[in-house]
PDB file of C-alpha atoms in Angstrom:
ATOM      1  CA  UNK A1484      -0.170   0.079  -0.026  1.00 37.00           C
ATOM      2  CA  UNK A1485       1.400   3.663  -0.748  1.00 48.00           C
ATOM      3  CA  UNK A1486       0.348   6.777   0.806  1.00 78.00           C
ATOM      4  CA  UNK A1487       0.372   9.576  -0.609  1.00 92.00           C
ATOM      5  CA  UNK A1488       0.251  13.439   1.232  1.00 94.00           C
ATOM      6  CA  UNK A1489       0.416  16.526   0.713  1.00 96.00           C
ATOM      7  CA  UNK A1490       0.714  19.029   3.759  1.00 96.00           C
ATOM      8  CA  UNK A1491       1.800  22.724   4.828  1.00 96.00           C
ATOM      9  CA  UNK A1492       1.565  24.816   7.563  1.00 97.00           C
ATOM     10  CA  UNK A1493      -0.981  28.578   7.505  1.00 97.00           C
ATOM     11  CA  UNK A1494      -0.642  31.571   9.409  1.00 96.00           C
ATOM     12  CA  UNK A1495      -4.399  31.793  10.213  1.00 93.00           C
ATOM     13  CA  UNK A1496      -7.528  29.788  10.955  1.00 91.00           C
ATOM     14  CA  UNK A1497      -9.400  32.175   8.255  1.00 94.00           C
ATOM     15  CA  UNK A1498      -6.454  31.289   5.991  1.00 96.00           C
ATOM     16  CA  UNK A1499      -7.077  27.302   6.559  1.00 93.00           C
ATOM     17  CA  UNK A1500     -10.809  27.830   5.976  1.00 93.00           C
ATOM     18  CA  UNK A1501     -10.360  29.466   2.928  1.00 95.00           C
ATOM     19  CA  UNK A1502      -7.633  26.809   2.050  1.00 95.00           C
ATOM     20  CA  UNK A1503     -10.400  24.192   3.006  1.00 94.00           C
ATOM     21  CA  UNK A1504     -12.975  25.442   0.863  1.00 94.00           C
ATOM     22  CA  UNK A1505     -10.598  25.300  -2.102  1.00 96.00           C
ATOM     23  CA  UNK A1506      -9.199  22.482  -1.922  1.00 95.00           C
ATOM     24  CA  UNK A1507     -12.936  20.409  -1.510  1.00 94.00           C
ATOM     25  CA  UNK A1508     -14.032  22.506  -4.353  1.00 96.00           C
ATOM     26  CA  UNK A1509     -11.440  21.197  -6.304  1.00 95.00           C
ATOM     27  CA  UNK A1510     -12.883  17.959  -5.694  1.00 95.00           C
ATOM     28  CA  UNK A1511     -11.302  16.025  -2.966  1.00 95.00           C
ATOM     29  CA  UNK A1512     -13.120  14.330  -0.096  1.00 93.00           C
ATOM     30  CA  UNK A1513     -13.228  16.308   3.491  1.00 90.00           C
ATOM     31  CA  UNK A1514     -12.349  12.469   5.300  1.00 90.00           C
ATOM     32  CA  UNK A1515      -8.944  13.324   3.627  1.00 92.00           C
ATOM     33  CA  UNK A1516      -8.306  16.633   5.156  1.00 92.00           C
ATOM     34  CA  UNK A1517      -6.993  16.661   8.259  1.00 89.00           C
ATOM     35  CA  UNK A1518      -5.991  20.004  10.385  1.00 88.00           C
ATOM     36  CA  UNK A1519      -4.021  20.695  13.761  1.00 88.00           C
ATOM     37  CA  UNK A1520      -4.150  23.695  15.676  1.00 84.00           C
ATOM     38  CA  UNK A1521      -1.679  25.049  18.446  1.00 81.00           C
ATOM     39  CA  UNK A1522      -5.054  24.203  20.764  1.00 75.00           C
ATOM     40  CA  UNK A1523      -7.324  20.443  20.615  1.00 65.00           C
ATOM     41  CA  UNK A1524      -9.784  22.995  21.308  1.00 63.00           C
ATOM     42  CA  UNK A1525     -10.055  24.619  17.707  1.00 71.00           C
ATOM     43  CA  UNK A1526      -8.864  21.629  16.036  1.00 71.00           C
ATOM     44  CA  UNK A1527     -12.235  19.625  17.388  1.00 71.00           C
ATOM     45  CA  UNK A1528     -14.389  22.617  16.512  1.00 79.00           C
ATOM     46  CA  UNK A1529     -12.737  23.000  12.873  1.00 75.00           C
ATOM     47  CA  UNK A1530     -13.442  19.081  12.107  1.00 75.00           C
ATOM     48  CA  UNK A1531     -17.379  19.355  13.582  1.00 75.00           C
ATOM     49  CA  UNK A1532     -17.757  22.599  11.244  1.00 83.00           C
ATOM     50  CA  UNK A1533     -15.753  21.670   8.278  1.00 80.00           C
ATOM     51  CA  UNK A1534     -16.312  17.813   8.818  1.00 73.00           C
ATOM     52  CA  UNK A1535     -12.697  16.835   8.023  1.00 79.00           C
ATOM     53  CA  UNK A1536     -10.518  13.749   9.612  1.00 76.00           C
ATOM     54  CA  UNK A1537      -9.388  14.416  13.229  1.00 68.00           C
ATOM     55  CA  UNK A1538      -5.834  14.179  13.560  1.00 70.00           C
ATOM     56  CA  UNK A1539      -5.418  11.328  15.841  1.00 63.00           C
ATOM     57  CA  UNK A1540      -4.987  12.129  19.076  1.00 54.00           C
ATOM     58  CA  UNK A1541      -6.867  15.093  19.340  1.00 53.00           C
ATOM     59  CA  UNK A1542     -10.576  14.227  19.859  1.00 49.00           C
ATOM     60  CA  UNK A1543     -10.638  12.067  22.698  1.00 47.00           C
ATOM     61  CA  UNK A1544      -8.382  10.375  25.434  1.00 46.00           C
ATOM     62  CA  UNK A1545      -5.916  11.796  28.235  1.00 45.00           C
ATOM     63  CA  UNK A1546      -4.554  14.519  26.050  1.00 44.00           C
ATOM     64  CA  UNK A1547      -7.808  15.625  24.238  1.00 45.00           C
ATOM     65  CA  UNK A1548      -7.747  18.870  26.781  1.00 48.00           C
ATOM     66  CA  UNK A1549      -4.626  19.747  26.895  1.00 46.00           C
ATOM     67  CA  UNK A1550      -3.477  22.411  24.705  1.00 48.00           C
ATOM     68  CA  UNK A1551      -0.352  21.270  22.303  1.00 47.00           C
ATOM     69  CA  UNK A1552       1.173  24.989  22.708  1.00 45.00           C
ATOM     70  CA  UNK A1553       3.869  24.448  24.479  1.00 42.00           C
ATOM     71  CA  UNK A1554       4.465  21.000  23.850  1.00 41.00           C
ATOM     72  CA  UNK A1555       7.987  19.663  23.790  1.00 39.00           C
ATOM     73  CA  UNK A1556       9.488  16.345  23.345  1.00 37.00           C
ATOM     74  CA  UNK A1557       7.236  16.430  20.067  1.00 40.00           C
ATOM     75  CA  UNK A1558       8.643  12.569  19.146  1.00 39.00           C
ATOM     76  CA  UNK A1559       8.983  11.026  22.329  1.00 43.00           C
ATOM     77  CA  UNK A1560       5.438   9.651  22.939  1.00 43.00           C
ATOM     78  CA  UNK A1561       7.009   7.608  26.194  1.00 44.00           C
ATOM     79  CA  UNK A1562       7.325  10.744  28.247  1.00 46.00           C
ATOM     80  CA  UNK A1563       3.059  11.756  28.283  1.00 47.00           C
ATOM     81  CA  UNK A1564       0.073  11.298  26.969  1.00 44.00           C
ATOM     82  CA  UNK A1565       0.532  14.566  25.249  1.00 49.00           C
ATOM     83  CA  UNK A1566       3.496  13.967  23.635  1.00 52.00           C
ATOM     84  CA  UNK A1567       2.265  10.726  21.690  1.00 59.00           C
ATOM     85  CA  UNK A1568      -0.905  12.723  20.907  1.00 68.00           C
ATOM     86  CA  UNK A1569       0.922  14.966  18.904  1.00 76.00           C
ATOM     87  CA  UNK A1570       3.182  12.601  17.561  1.00 79.00           C
ATOM     88  CA  UNK A1571      -0.411  10.175  16.700  1.00 78.00           C
ATOM     89  CA  UNK A1572      -1.999  13.378  15.602  1.00 82.00           C
ATOM     90  CA  UNK A1573       1.136  14.077  13.279  1.00 87.00           C
ATOM     91  CA  UNK A1574       1.708  10.310  11.838  1.00 84.00           C
ATOM     92  CA  UNK A1575      -2.058  10.172  10.811  1.00 84.00           C
ATOM     93  CA  UNK A1576      -1.625  13.554   8.870  1.00 88.00           C
ATOM     94  CA  UNK A1577       1.291  11.757   6.851  1.00 88.00           C
ATOM     95  CA  UNK A1578       4.051  13.341   7.979  1.00 90.00           C
ATOM     96  CA  UNK A1579       7.115  11.403   8.157  1.00 90.00           C
ATOM     97  CA  UNK A1580       9.219  10.689  11.173  1.00 86.00           C
ATOM     98  CA  UNK A1581      12.204  12.426   9.901  1.00 89.00           C
ATOM     99  CA  UNK A1582       9.934  15.649   9.430  1.00 91.00           C
ATOM    100  CA  UNK A1583       7.986  15.211  12.375  1.00 87.00           C
ATOM    101  CA  UNK A1584      10.061  17.524  14.938  1.00 87.00           C
ATOM    102  CA  UNK A1585      10.032  19.795  12.383  1.00 91.00           C
ATOM    103  CA  UNK A1586       6.040  19.705  11.707  1.00 91.00           C
ATOM    104  CA  UNK A1587       5.650  19.580  15.198  1.00 86.00           C
ATOM    105  CA  UNK A1588       7.452  22.745  16.034  1.00 87.00           C
ATOM    106  CA  UNK A1589       5.889  24.862  13.392  1.00 90.00           C
ATOM    107  CA  UNK A1590       2.732  23.935  15.613  1.00 87.00           C
ATOM    108  CA  UNK A1591       3.377  24.225  18.600  1.00 81.00           C
ATOM    109  CA  UNK A1592       5.969  26.469  19.130  1.00 85.00           C
ATOM    110  CA  UNK A1593       5.485  28.710  16.107  1.00 90.00           C
ATOM    111  CA  UNK A1594       1.786  29.206  16.318  1.00 88.00           C
ATOM    112  CA  UNK A1595       0.698  27.530  12.454  1.00 93.00           C
ATOM    113  CA  UNK A1596      -1.849  25.415  11.638  1.00 92.00           C
ATOM    114  CA  UNK A1597      -1.049  22.583  10.651  1.00 93.00           C
ATOM    115  CA  UNK A1598      -3.214  20.729   6.860  1.00 95.00           C
ATOM    116  CA  UNK A1599      -2.398  18.055   5.049  1.00 94.00           C
ATOM    117  CA  UNK A1600      -4.776  15.835   2.410  1.00 95.00           C
ATOM    118  CA  UNK A1601      -3.889  12.561   1.638  1.00 93.00           C
ATOM    119  CA  UNK A1602      -4.234  11.444  -1.876  1.00 94.00           C
ATOM    120  CA  UNK A1603      -5.097   8.703  -4.054  1.00 91.00           C
ATOM    121  CA  UNK A1604      -2.945   9.158  -6.996  1.00 91.00           C
ATOM    122  CA  UNK A1605       0.355  10.931  -7.775  1.00 91.00           C
ATOM    123  CA  UNK A1606      -1.520  13.893 -10.037  1.00 92.00           C
ATOM    124  CA  UNK A1607      -3.302  15.061  -6.855  1.00 94.00           C
ATOM    125  CA  UNK A1608      -0.574  15.851  -5.189  1.00 94.00           C
ATOM    126  CA  UNK A1609       0.370  17.768  -7.471  1.00 94.00           C
ATOM    127  CA  UNK A1610      -2.927  19.276  -7.618  1.00 96.00           C
ATOM    128  CA  UNK A1611      -2.552  19.779  -3.851  1.00 96.00           C
ATOM    129  CA  UNK A1612       0.516  20.996  -4.096  1.00 96.00           C
ATOM    130  CA  UNK A1613      -0.728  23.639  -6.186  1.00 97.00           C
ATOM    131  CA  UNK A1614      -3.577  24.386  -4.358  1.00 97.00           C
ATOM    132  CA  UNK A1615      -1.412  25.061  -1.359  1.00 98.00           C
ATOM    133  CA  UNK A1616       0.701  27.272  -2.826  1.00 97.00           C
ATOM    134  CA  UNK A1617      -2.378  29.461  -4.315  1.00 97.00           C
ATOM    135  CA  UNK A1618      -3.874  29.389  -0.987  1.00 96.00           C
ATOM    136  CA  UNK A1619      -0.907  31.066   1.094  1.00 97.00           C
ATOM    137  CA  UNK A1620       0.756  27.686   2.526  1.00 97.00           C
ATOM    138  CA  UNK A1621       3.960  27.752   3.957  1.00 97.00           C
ATOM    139  CA  UNK A1622       6.250  24.684   4.484  1.00 96.00           C
ATOM    140  CA  UNK A1623       4.441  22.686   1.798  1.00 97.00           C
ATOM    141  CA  UNK A1624       5.875  18.982   1.403  1.00 95.00           C
ATOM    142  CA  UNK A1625       4.644  15.835   0.277  1.00 94.00           C
ATOM    143  CA  UNK A1626       5.530  12.178   0.779  1.00 88.00           C
ATOM    144  CA  UNK A1627       4.960   8.715  -0.174  1.00 73.00           C
ATOM    145  CA  UNK A1628       5.261   6.019   1.711  1.00 54.00           C
ATOM    146  CA  UNK A1629       5.289   2.088   1.537  1.00 42.00           C
ATOM    147  CA  UNK A1630       2.924   0.196   4.013  1.00 42.00           C
TER     148      UNK A1630
END
């Protein structure tokens, strides 16, 4: 099985709302989109409002009520439920292990909102990257990972 994902960061909630709307208008499925805000509550509200897929670990469990901002040790799930939840969320969004700390820092330390879209084919990766660029995303990347 091959997983394709495109991901990038946005500075504001409004940018994310516009980007997600544009990505959906372009034909991507809502359940293939994940959005991770520095505050778990905002992530959960966004999932309900836009009917996107919730990043793993932010909807329920011991870390669901804890804001991600200020979290350290992103890649060390053994040091507590908040750290494990963030790692789980990043993996579930398609962030490869070698980029987890970087993208985790964008959310936790820098306050960016992370958006990812799971793609079914290589042409969707190209389209998604173009949409991310058109909607003002920063730190755009993609991955192809065999499972």
